[in-house]
Coordinates of C-alpha atoms and ligand atoms in Angstrom, one line a residue:
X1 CA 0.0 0.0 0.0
X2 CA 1.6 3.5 -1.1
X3 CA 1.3 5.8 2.4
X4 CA 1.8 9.1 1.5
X5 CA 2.8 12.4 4.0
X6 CA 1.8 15.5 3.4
X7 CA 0.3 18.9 5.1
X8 CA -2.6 19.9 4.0
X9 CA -5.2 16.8 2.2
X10 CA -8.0 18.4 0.6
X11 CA -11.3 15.4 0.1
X12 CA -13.2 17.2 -3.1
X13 CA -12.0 18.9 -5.8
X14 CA -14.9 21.4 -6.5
X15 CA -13.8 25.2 -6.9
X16 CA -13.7 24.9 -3.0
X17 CA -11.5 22.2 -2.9
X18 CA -9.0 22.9 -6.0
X19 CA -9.1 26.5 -4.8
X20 CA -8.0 25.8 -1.5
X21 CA -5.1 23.4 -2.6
X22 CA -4.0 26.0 -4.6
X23 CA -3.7 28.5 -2.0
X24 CA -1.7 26.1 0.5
X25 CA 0.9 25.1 -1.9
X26 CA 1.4 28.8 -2.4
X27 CA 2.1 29.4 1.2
X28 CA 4.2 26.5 1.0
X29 CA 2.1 23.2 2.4
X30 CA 2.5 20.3 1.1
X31 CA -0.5 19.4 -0.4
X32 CA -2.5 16.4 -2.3
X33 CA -5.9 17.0 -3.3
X34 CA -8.7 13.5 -3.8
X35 CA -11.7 13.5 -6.2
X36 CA -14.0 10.9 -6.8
X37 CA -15.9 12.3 -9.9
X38 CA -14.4 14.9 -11.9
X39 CA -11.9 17.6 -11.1
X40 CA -13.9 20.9 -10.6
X41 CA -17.0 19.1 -8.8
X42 CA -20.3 20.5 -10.2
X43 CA -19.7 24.1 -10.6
X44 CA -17.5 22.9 -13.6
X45 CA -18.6 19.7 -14.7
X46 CA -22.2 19.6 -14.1
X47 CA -23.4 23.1 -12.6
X48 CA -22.6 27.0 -13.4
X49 CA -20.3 26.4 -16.5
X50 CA -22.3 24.3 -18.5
X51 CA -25.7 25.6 -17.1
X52 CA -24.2 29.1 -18.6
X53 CA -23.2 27.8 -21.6
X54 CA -27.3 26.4 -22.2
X55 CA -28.2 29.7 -21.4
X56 CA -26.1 31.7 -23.3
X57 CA -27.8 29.0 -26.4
X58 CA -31.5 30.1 -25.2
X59 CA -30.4 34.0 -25.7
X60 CA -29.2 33.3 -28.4
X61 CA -32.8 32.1 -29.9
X62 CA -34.3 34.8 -28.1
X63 CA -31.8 37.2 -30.2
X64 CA -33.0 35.6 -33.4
X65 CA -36.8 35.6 -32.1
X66 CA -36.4 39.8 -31.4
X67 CA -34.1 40.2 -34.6
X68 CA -37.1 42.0 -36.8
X69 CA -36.7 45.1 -33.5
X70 CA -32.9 45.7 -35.0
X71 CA -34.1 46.0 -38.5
X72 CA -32.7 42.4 -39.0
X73 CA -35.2 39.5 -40.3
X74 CA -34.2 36.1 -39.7
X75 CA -35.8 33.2 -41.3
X76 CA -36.3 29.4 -40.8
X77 CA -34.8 29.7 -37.4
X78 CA -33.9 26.0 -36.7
X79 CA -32.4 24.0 -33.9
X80 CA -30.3 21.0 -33.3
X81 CA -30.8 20.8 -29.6
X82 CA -28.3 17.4 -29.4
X83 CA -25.8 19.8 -30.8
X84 CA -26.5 22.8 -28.1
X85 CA -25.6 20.1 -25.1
X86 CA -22.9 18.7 -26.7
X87 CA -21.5 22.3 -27.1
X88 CA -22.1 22.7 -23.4
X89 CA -20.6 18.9 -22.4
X90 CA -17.8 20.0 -24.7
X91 CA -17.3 23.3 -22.4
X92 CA -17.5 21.1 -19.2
X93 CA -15.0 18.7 -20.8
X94 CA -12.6 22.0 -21.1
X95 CA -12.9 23.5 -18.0
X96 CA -12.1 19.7 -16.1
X97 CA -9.1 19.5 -18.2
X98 CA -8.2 23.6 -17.0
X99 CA -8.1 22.1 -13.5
X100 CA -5.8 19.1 -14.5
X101 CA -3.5 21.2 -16.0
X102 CA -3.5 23.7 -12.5
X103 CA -3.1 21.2 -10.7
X104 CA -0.1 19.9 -12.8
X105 CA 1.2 23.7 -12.7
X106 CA 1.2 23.6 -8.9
X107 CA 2.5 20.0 -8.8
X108 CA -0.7 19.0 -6.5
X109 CA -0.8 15.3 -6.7
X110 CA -4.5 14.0 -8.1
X111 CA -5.8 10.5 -6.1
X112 CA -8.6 10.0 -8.5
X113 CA -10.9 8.0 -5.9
X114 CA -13.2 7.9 -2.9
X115 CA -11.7 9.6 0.5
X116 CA -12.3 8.1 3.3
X117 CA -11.2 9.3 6.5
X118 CA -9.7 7.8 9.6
X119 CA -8.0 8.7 12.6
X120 CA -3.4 7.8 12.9
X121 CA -1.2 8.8 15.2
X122 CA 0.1 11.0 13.2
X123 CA -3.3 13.3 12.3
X124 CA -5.9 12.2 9.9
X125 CA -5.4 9.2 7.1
X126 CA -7.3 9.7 4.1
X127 CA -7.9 6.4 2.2
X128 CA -8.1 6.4 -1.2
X129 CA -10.9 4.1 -2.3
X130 CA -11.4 3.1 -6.0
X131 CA -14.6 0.9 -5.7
X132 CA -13.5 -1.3 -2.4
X133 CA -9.9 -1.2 -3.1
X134 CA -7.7 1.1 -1.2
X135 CA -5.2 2.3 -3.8
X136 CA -3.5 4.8 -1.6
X137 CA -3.3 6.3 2.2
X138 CA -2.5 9.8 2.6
X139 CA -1.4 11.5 6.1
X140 CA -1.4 14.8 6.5
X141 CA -2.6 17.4 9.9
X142 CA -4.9 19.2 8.2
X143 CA -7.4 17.7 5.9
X144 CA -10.2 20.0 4.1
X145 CA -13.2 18.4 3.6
X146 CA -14.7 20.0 0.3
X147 CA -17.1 17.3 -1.0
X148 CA -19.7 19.6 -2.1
X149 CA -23.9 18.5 -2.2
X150 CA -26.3 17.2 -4.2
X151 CA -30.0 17.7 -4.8
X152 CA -32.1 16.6 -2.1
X153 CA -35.9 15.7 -2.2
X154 CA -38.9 15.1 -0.3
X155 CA -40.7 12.0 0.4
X156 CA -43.2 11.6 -2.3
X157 CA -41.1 13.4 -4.9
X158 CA -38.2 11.0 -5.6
X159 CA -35.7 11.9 -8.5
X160 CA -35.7 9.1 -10.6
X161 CA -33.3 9.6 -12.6
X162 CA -35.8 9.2 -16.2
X163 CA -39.0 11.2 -15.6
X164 CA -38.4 12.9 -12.3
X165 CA -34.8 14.6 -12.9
X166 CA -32.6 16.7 -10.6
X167 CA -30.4 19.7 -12.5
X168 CA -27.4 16.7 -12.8
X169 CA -29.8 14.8 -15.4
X170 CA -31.6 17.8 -16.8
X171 CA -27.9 19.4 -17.9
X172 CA -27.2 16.6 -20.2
X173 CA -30.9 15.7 -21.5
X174 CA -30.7 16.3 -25.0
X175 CA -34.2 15.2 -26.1
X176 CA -36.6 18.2 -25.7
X177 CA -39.3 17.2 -23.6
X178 CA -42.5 18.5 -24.9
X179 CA -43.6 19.4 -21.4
X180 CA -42.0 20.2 -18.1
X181 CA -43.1 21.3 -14.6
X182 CA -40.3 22.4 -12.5
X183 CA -41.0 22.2 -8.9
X184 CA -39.3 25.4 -6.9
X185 CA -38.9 28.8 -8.0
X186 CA -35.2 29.4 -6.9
X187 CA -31.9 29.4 -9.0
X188 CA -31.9 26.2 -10.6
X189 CA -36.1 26.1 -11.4
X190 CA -35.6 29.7 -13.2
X191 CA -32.7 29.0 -15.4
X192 CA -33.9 25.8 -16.6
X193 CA -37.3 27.2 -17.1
X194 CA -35.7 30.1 -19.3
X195 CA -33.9 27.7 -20.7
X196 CA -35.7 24.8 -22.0
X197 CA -38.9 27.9 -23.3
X198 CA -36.6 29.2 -25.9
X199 CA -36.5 25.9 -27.3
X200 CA -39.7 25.8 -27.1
X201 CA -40.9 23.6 -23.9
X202 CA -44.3 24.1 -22.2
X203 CA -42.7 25.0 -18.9
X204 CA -44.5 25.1 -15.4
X205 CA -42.7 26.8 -12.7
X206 CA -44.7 25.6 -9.0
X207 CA -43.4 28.0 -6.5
X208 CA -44.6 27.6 -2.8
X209 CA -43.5 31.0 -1.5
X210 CA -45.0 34.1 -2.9
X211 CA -42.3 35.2 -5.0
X212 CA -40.0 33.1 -7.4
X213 CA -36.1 33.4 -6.1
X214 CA -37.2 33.6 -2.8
X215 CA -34.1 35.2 -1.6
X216 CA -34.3 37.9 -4.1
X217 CA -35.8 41.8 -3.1
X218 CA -39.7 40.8 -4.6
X219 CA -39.9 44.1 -6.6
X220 CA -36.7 42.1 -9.0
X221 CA -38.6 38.5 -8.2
X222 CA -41.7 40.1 -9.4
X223 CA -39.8 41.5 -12.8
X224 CA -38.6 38.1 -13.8
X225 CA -41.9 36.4 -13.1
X226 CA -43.6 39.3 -15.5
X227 CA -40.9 38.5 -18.3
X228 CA -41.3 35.2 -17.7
X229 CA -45.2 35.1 -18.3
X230 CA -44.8 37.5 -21.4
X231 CA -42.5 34.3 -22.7
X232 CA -45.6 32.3 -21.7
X233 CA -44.1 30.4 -18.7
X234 CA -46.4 28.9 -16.6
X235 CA -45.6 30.8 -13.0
X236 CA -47.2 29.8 -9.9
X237 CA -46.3 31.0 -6.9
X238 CA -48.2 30.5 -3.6
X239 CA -48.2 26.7 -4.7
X240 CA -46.7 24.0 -3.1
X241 CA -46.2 20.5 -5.2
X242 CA -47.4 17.5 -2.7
X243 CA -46.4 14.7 -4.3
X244 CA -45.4 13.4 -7.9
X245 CA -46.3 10.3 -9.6
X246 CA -45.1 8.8 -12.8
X247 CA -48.2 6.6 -14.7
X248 CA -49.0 5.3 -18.0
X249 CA -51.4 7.1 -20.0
X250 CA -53.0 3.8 -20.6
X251 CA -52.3 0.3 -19.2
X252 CA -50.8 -1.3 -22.3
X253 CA -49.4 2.3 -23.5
X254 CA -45.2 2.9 -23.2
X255 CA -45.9 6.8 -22.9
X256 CA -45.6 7.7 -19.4
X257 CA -46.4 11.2 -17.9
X258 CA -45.3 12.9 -14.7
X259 CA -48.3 14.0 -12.6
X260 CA -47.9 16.8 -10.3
X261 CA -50.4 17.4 -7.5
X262 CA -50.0 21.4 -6.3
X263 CA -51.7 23.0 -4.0
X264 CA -52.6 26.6 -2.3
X265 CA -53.3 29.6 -5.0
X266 CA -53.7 26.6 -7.7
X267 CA -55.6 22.9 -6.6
X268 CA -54.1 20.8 -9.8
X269 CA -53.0 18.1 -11.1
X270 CA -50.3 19.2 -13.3
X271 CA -49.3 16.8 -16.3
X272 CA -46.0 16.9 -18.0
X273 CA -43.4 15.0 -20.0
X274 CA -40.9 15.6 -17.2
X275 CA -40.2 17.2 -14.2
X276 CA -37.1 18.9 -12.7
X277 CA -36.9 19.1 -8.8
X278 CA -35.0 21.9 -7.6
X279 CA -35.6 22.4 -3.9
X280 CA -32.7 22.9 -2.6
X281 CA -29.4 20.9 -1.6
X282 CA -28.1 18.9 0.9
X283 CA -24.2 17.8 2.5
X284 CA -21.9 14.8 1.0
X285 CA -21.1 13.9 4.2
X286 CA -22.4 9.8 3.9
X287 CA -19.7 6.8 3.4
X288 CA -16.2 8.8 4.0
X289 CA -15.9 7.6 8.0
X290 CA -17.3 10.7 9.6
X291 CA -19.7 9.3 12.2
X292 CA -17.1 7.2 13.2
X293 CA -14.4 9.7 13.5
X294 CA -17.2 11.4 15.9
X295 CA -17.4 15.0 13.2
X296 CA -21.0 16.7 14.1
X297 CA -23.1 17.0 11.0
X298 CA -26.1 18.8 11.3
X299 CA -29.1 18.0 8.8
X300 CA -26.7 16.8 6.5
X301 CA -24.1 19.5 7.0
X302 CA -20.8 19.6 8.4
X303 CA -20.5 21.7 12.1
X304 CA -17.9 24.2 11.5
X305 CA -16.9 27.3 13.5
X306 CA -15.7 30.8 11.9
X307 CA -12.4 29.5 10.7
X308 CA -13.7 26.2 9.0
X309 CA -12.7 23.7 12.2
X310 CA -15.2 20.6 12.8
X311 CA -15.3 19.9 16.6
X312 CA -12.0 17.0 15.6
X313 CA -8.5 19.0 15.5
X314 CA -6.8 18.9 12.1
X315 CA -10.4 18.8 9.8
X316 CA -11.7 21.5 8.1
X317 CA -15.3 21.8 5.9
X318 CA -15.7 24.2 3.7
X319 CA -17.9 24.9 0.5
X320 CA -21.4 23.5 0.1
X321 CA -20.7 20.7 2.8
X322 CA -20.4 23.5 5.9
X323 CA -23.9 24.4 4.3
X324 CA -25.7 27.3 2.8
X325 CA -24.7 29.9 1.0
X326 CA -24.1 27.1 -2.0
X327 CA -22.5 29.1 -4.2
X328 CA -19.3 28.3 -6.0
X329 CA -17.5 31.2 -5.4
X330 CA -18.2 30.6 -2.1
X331 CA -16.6 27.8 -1.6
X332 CA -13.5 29.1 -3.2
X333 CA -13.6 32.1 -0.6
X334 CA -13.9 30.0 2.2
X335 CA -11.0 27.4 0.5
X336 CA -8.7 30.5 0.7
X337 CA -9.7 31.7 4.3
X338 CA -9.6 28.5 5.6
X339 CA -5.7 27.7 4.3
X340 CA -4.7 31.1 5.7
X341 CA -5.9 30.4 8.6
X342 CA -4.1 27.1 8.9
X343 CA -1.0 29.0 8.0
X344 CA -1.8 31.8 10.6
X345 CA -2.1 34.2 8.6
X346 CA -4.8 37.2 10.3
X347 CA -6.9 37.5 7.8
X348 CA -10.7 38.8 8.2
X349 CA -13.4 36.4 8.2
X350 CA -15.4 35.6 5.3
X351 CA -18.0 38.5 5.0
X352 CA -21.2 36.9 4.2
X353 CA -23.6 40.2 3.7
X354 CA -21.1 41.0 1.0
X355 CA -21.3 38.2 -1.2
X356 CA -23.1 38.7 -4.2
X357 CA -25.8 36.0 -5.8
X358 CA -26.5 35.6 -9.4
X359 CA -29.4 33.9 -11.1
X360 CA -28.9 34.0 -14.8
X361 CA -31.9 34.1 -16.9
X362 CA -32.6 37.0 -19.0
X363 CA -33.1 39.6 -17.2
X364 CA -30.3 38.3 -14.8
X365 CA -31.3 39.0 -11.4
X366 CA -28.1 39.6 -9.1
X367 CA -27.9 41.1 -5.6
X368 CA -25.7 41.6 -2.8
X369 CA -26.9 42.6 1.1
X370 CA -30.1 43.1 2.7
X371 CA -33.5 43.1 0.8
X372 CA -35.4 46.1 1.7
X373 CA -37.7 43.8 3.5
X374 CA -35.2 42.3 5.5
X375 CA -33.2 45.8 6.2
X376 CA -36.9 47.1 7.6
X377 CA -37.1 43.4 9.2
X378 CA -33.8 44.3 11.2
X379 CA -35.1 48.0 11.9
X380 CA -32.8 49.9 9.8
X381 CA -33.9 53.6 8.5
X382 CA -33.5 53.4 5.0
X383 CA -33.5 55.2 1.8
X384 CA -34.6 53.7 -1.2
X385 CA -33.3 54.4 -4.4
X386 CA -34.4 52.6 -8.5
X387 CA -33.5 53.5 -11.8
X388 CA -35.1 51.5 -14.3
X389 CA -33.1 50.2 -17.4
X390 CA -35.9 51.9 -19.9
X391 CA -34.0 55.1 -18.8
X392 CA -30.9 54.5 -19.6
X393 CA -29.8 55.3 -23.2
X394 CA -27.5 52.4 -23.5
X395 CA -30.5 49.3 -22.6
X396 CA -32.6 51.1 -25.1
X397 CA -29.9 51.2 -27.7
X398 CA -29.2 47.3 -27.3
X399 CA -33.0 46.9 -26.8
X400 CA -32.9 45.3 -22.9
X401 CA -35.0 47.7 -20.9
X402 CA -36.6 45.3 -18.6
X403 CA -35.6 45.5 -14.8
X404 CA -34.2 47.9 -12.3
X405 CA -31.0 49.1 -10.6
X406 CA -32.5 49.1 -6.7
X407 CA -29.9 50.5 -3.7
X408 CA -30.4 50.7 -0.4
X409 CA -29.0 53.2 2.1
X410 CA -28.4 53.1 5.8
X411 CA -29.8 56.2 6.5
X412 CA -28.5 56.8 9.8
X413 CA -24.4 56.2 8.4
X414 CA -25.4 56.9 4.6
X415 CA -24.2 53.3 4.2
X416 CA -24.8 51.0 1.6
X417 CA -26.5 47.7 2.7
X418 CA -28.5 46.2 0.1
X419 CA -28.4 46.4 -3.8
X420 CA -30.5 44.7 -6.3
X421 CA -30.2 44.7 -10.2
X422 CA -32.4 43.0 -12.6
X423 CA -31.4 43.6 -16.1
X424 CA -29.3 41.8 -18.7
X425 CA -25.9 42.1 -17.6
X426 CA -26.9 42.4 -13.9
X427 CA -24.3 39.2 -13.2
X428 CA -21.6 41.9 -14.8
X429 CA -22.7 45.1 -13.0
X430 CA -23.3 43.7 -9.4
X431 CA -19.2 43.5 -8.9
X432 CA -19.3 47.5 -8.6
X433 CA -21.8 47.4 -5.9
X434 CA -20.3 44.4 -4.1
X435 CA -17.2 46.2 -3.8
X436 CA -19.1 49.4 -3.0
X437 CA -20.4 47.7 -0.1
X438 CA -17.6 45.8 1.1
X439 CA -15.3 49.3 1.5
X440 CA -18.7 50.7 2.9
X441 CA -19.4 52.7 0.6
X442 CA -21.1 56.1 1.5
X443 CA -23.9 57.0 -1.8
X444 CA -21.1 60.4 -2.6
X445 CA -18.4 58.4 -3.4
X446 CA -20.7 56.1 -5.9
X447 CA -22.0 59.1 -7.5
X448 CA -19.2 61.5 -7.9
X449 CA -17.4 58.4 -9.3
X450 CA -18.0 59.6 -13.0
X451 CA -19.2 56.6 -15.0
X452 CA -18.7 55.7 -18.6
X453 CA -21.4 57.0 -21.2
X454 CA -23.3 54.8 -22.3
X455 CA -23.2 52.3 -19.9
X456 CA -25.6 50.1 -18.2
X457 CA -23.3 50.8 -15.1
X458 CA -24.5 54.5 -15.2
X459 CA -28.4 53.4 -13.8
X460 CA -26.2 52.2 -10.8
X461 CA -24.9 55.2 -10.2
X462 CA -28.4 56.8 -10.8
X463 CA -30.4 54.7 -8.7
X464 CA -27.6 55.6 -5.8
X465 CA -28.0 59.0 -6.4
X466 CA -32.4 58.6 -6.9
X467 CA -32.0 57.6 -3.2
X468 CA -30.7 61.0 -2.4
X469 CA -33.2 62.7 -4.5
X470 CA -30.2 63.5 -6.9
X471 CA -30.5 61.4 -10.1
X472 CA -30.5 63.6 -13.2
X473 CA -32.1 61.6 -16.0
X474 CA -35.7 60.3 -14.2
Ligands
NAD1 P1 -33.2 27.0 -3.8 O1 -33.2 26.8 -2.3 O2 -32.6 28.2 -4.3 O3 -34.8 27.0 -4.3 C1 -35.6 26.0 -4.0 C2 -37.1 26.6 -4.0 O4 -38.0 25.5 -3.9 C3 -37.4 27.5 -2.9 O5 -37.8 28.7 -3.5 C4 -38.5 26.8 -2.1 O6 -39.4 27.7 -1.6 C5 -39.1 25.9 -3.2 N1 -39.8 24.7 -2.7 C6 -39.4 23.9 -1.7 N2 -40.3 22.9 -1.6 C7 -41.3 23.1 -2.5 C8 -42.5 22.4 -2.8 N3 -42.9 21.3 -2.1 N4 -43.3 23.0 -3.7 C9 -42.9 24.1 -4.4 N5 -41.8 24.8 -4.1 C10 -41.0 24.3 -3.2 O7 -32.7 25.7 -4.4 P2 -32.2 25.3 -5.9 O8 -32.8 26.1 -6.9 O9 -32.4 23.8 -5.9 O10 -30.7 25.6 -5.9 C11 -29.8 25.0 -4.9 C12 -28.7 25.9 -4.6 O11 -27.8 26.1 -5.7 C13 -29.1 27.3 -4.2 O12 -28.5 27.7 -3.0 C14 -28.8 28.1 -5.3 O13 -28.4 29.4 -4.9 C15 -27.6 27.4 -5.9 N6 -27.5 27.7 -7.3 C16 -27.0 28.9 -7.7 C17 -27.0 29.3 -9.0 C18 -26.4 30.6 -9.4 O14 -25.7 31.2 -8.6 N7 -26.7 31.1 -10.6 C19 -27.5 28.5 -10.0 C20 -28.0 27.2 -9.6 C21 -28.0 26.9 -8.2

């Protein structure tokens, strides 16, 4: 058996994990990284790069759908949809291989295999499990758990894999279905749903909250669930899906249909082709020796304390294992932090009301801080300040006026604490206001920061000044 020392072990190699590797061998740790899968975990292989990539295809047929607005006519618009996954597998394919070759540049050695961890006198032994074989043990003090999550369900609504599909099936389906209800209204429900209706899909979004993207300010929620009917998605919010069944549509018949029962604002029975269940995510904590070691996992998260330390010595979680926010960038945040720390390096914690969230259907939606509910919620004064995108020269010129720039202002320290975009490059434009808030930003320094004409970026600096009563051009 090939035993292996080294410093730092990280378990996952996600953009949490391969971030975090990274990091330590710069600040000189010996390090080895373990994947089971694919190097660069979902975000790369089955998440944000190819689910961008679909998405970028579905604006694309939008752009050809709104071409006559631009003077432009376009005809026999057609579609290999086969060939729009492949081109977003091949893009997965890439960015895997980008992470091999980092982690050849940084001369992290890869254990492709299962890690399983076990106490050794000399810190923690990872075991390197290819199907029940143990190819190799690594020993290290400090090993990062990064190991990600997965989909979770409900009883009554199991993902089978074939009708009922979570995001990991639905990225690589390339038959269109002709029908699809997608049960919750957060991140992965909208994309898809914006997704799979350029191509044509009869899509059902069943929200149980009030809002779609739950998380999101509701005046942006509200803007994308407006587009969205005007593209004639289904959206129901105030409805909770109960159960789904998959049944024949007659006893000797090979067509099966997904039946959704919902109820609250709608009592139905929804039928569909398909269905995609996106309600949320839960740990990768089963099978890698953590009950035995004695690590606390909390409904199906991994306990950790401000610097990334389960309640054993030496073992670190970060990324969507430690638990919500699961967000990529994230993970790699954390990753960094957490190898600093380890190196004892004083660095500030992770700020969590500064990072920013992305949802990228057209128009995006991206925030970053408090909603003004929330902000109200927690007894804040605040001003509130908009500009909507049909106001600025430049959306009009590229014809994307839907959605709003949306700030809001402590009003006791003129402080910025929340800001909300909906618009099409909202993913682009939320960096500004992320950094804006994270150097506590007063609304001045936003708005005597001259801003390029014509720019999108310019309703930010509007809606900052609108919540001083200072914007110019509204
Ligand atoms: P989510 O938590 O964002 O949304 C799940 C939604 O399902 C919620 O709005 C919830 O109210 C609803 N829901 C739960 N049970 C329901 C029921 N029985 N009937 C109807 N609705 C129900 O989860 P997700 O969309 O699965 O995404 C998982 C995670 O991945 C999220 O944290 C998300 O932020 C992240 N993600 C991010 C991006 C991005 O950054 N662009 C993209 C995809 C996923």
């Amino acid at each position: 058996m090939a035993q292996s020392e080294f410093d730092v072990v990280v378990v996952g190699g996600g953009p949490g994990g391969y971030t975090a590797a990274i990091r330590a061998v710069q600040l000189g740790f010996k390090t080895a990284i373990v994947e089971s899968e694919r190097l660069g975990g979902i975000c790369l292989n089955w998440g944000c790069i190819p689910s961008k990539s679909l998405l970028k295809a579905a604006e694309v047929m939008h752009m050809m759908k709104k071409s006559k607005e631009f003077g432009i006519t376009v005809t026999g618009v057609e579609f290999d949809f086969q060939a729009v996954i492949k081109r977003s597998r091949d893009i997965a394919g890439k960015s895997e291989k980008g992470v091999q070759y980092l982690m050849k540049k940084n001369k992290i050695p890869y254990y492709a295999g299962f890690g399983y961890l076990k106490n050794h006198k000399n810190g923690i032994l990872v075991e390197v499990r290819e199907k029940d074989k143990v190819t190799d043990e690594l020993i290290s003090n400090h090993t990062i758990i990064a190991t990600g999550s997965r989909a979770k369900s409900f009883p009554g609504m199991t993902i089978d894999g074939r009708k009922v599909l979570s995001f990991m099936e639905s990225i690589v389906l390339d038959k269109l279905p002709e029908s699809i209800t997608i049960i919750g209204g957060g991140a992965i429900g909208i994309e898809f749903a914006y997704f799979w209706n350029a191509f044509g899909a009869k899509v059902t979004v069943v929200e149980m909250l009030d809002q779609t993207l739950p998380q999101e300010d509701k005046e942006l929620s509200d803007v994308v669930s407006r587009e969205f009917r005007k593209l004639g998605i289904n959206v129901l919010t105030g409805t909770k899906v109960e159960n789904i069944t998959v049944e024949k549509t007659a006893p000797n018949s090979k067509t099966e249909k997904v039946k959704t029962k919902v109820s609250g604002k709608t009592n139905d029975t929804l039928e569909s082709d398909i269905a995609l269940v996106a309600v949320g995510f839960t740990g990768n904590v089963e099978h890698m020796g953590l009950e035995e070691l004695g690590i606390n996992v909390d409904k199906g998260f991994i306990k950790v304390d401000k610097d990334y330390i389960t309640n054993i010595e030496g073992v670190y979680a970060i990324g969507d294992v430690n638990g919500p926010p699961w967000l990529a960038h994230v993970a790699s945040a954390e990753g960094i932090n957490c190898v600093e720390k380890i190196k004892g390096i004083e660095v500030p914690d992770v700020d969590y009301l500064c990072i920013p969230s992305v949802t990228f259907c057209q128009p995006q939606v991206a925030s970053v801080g408090l909603t003004e509910k929330k902000a109200k919620e927690l007894g804040y004064e605040i001003k509130v300040g908009r500009f909507p995108f049909s106001a600025s020269g430049k959306a009009r010129a590229i014809g994307e006026t839907a959605g709003l720039v949306k700030v809001i202002f402590d009003a006791k320290y003129d402080e910025l604490i929340g800001a909300h975009i909906c618009g099409c490059e909202a993913s682009e434009m939320i960096a500004e206001l992320t950094l804006g808030k994270s150097l506590e930003t007063t609304h001045e320094q936003i708005i005597k920061t001259v801003h390029a004409h014509p720019t999108l970026a310019e309703a930010t600096m509007e809606a900052v000044a609108d919540a001083y009563g200072e914007a110019i051009n509204i």
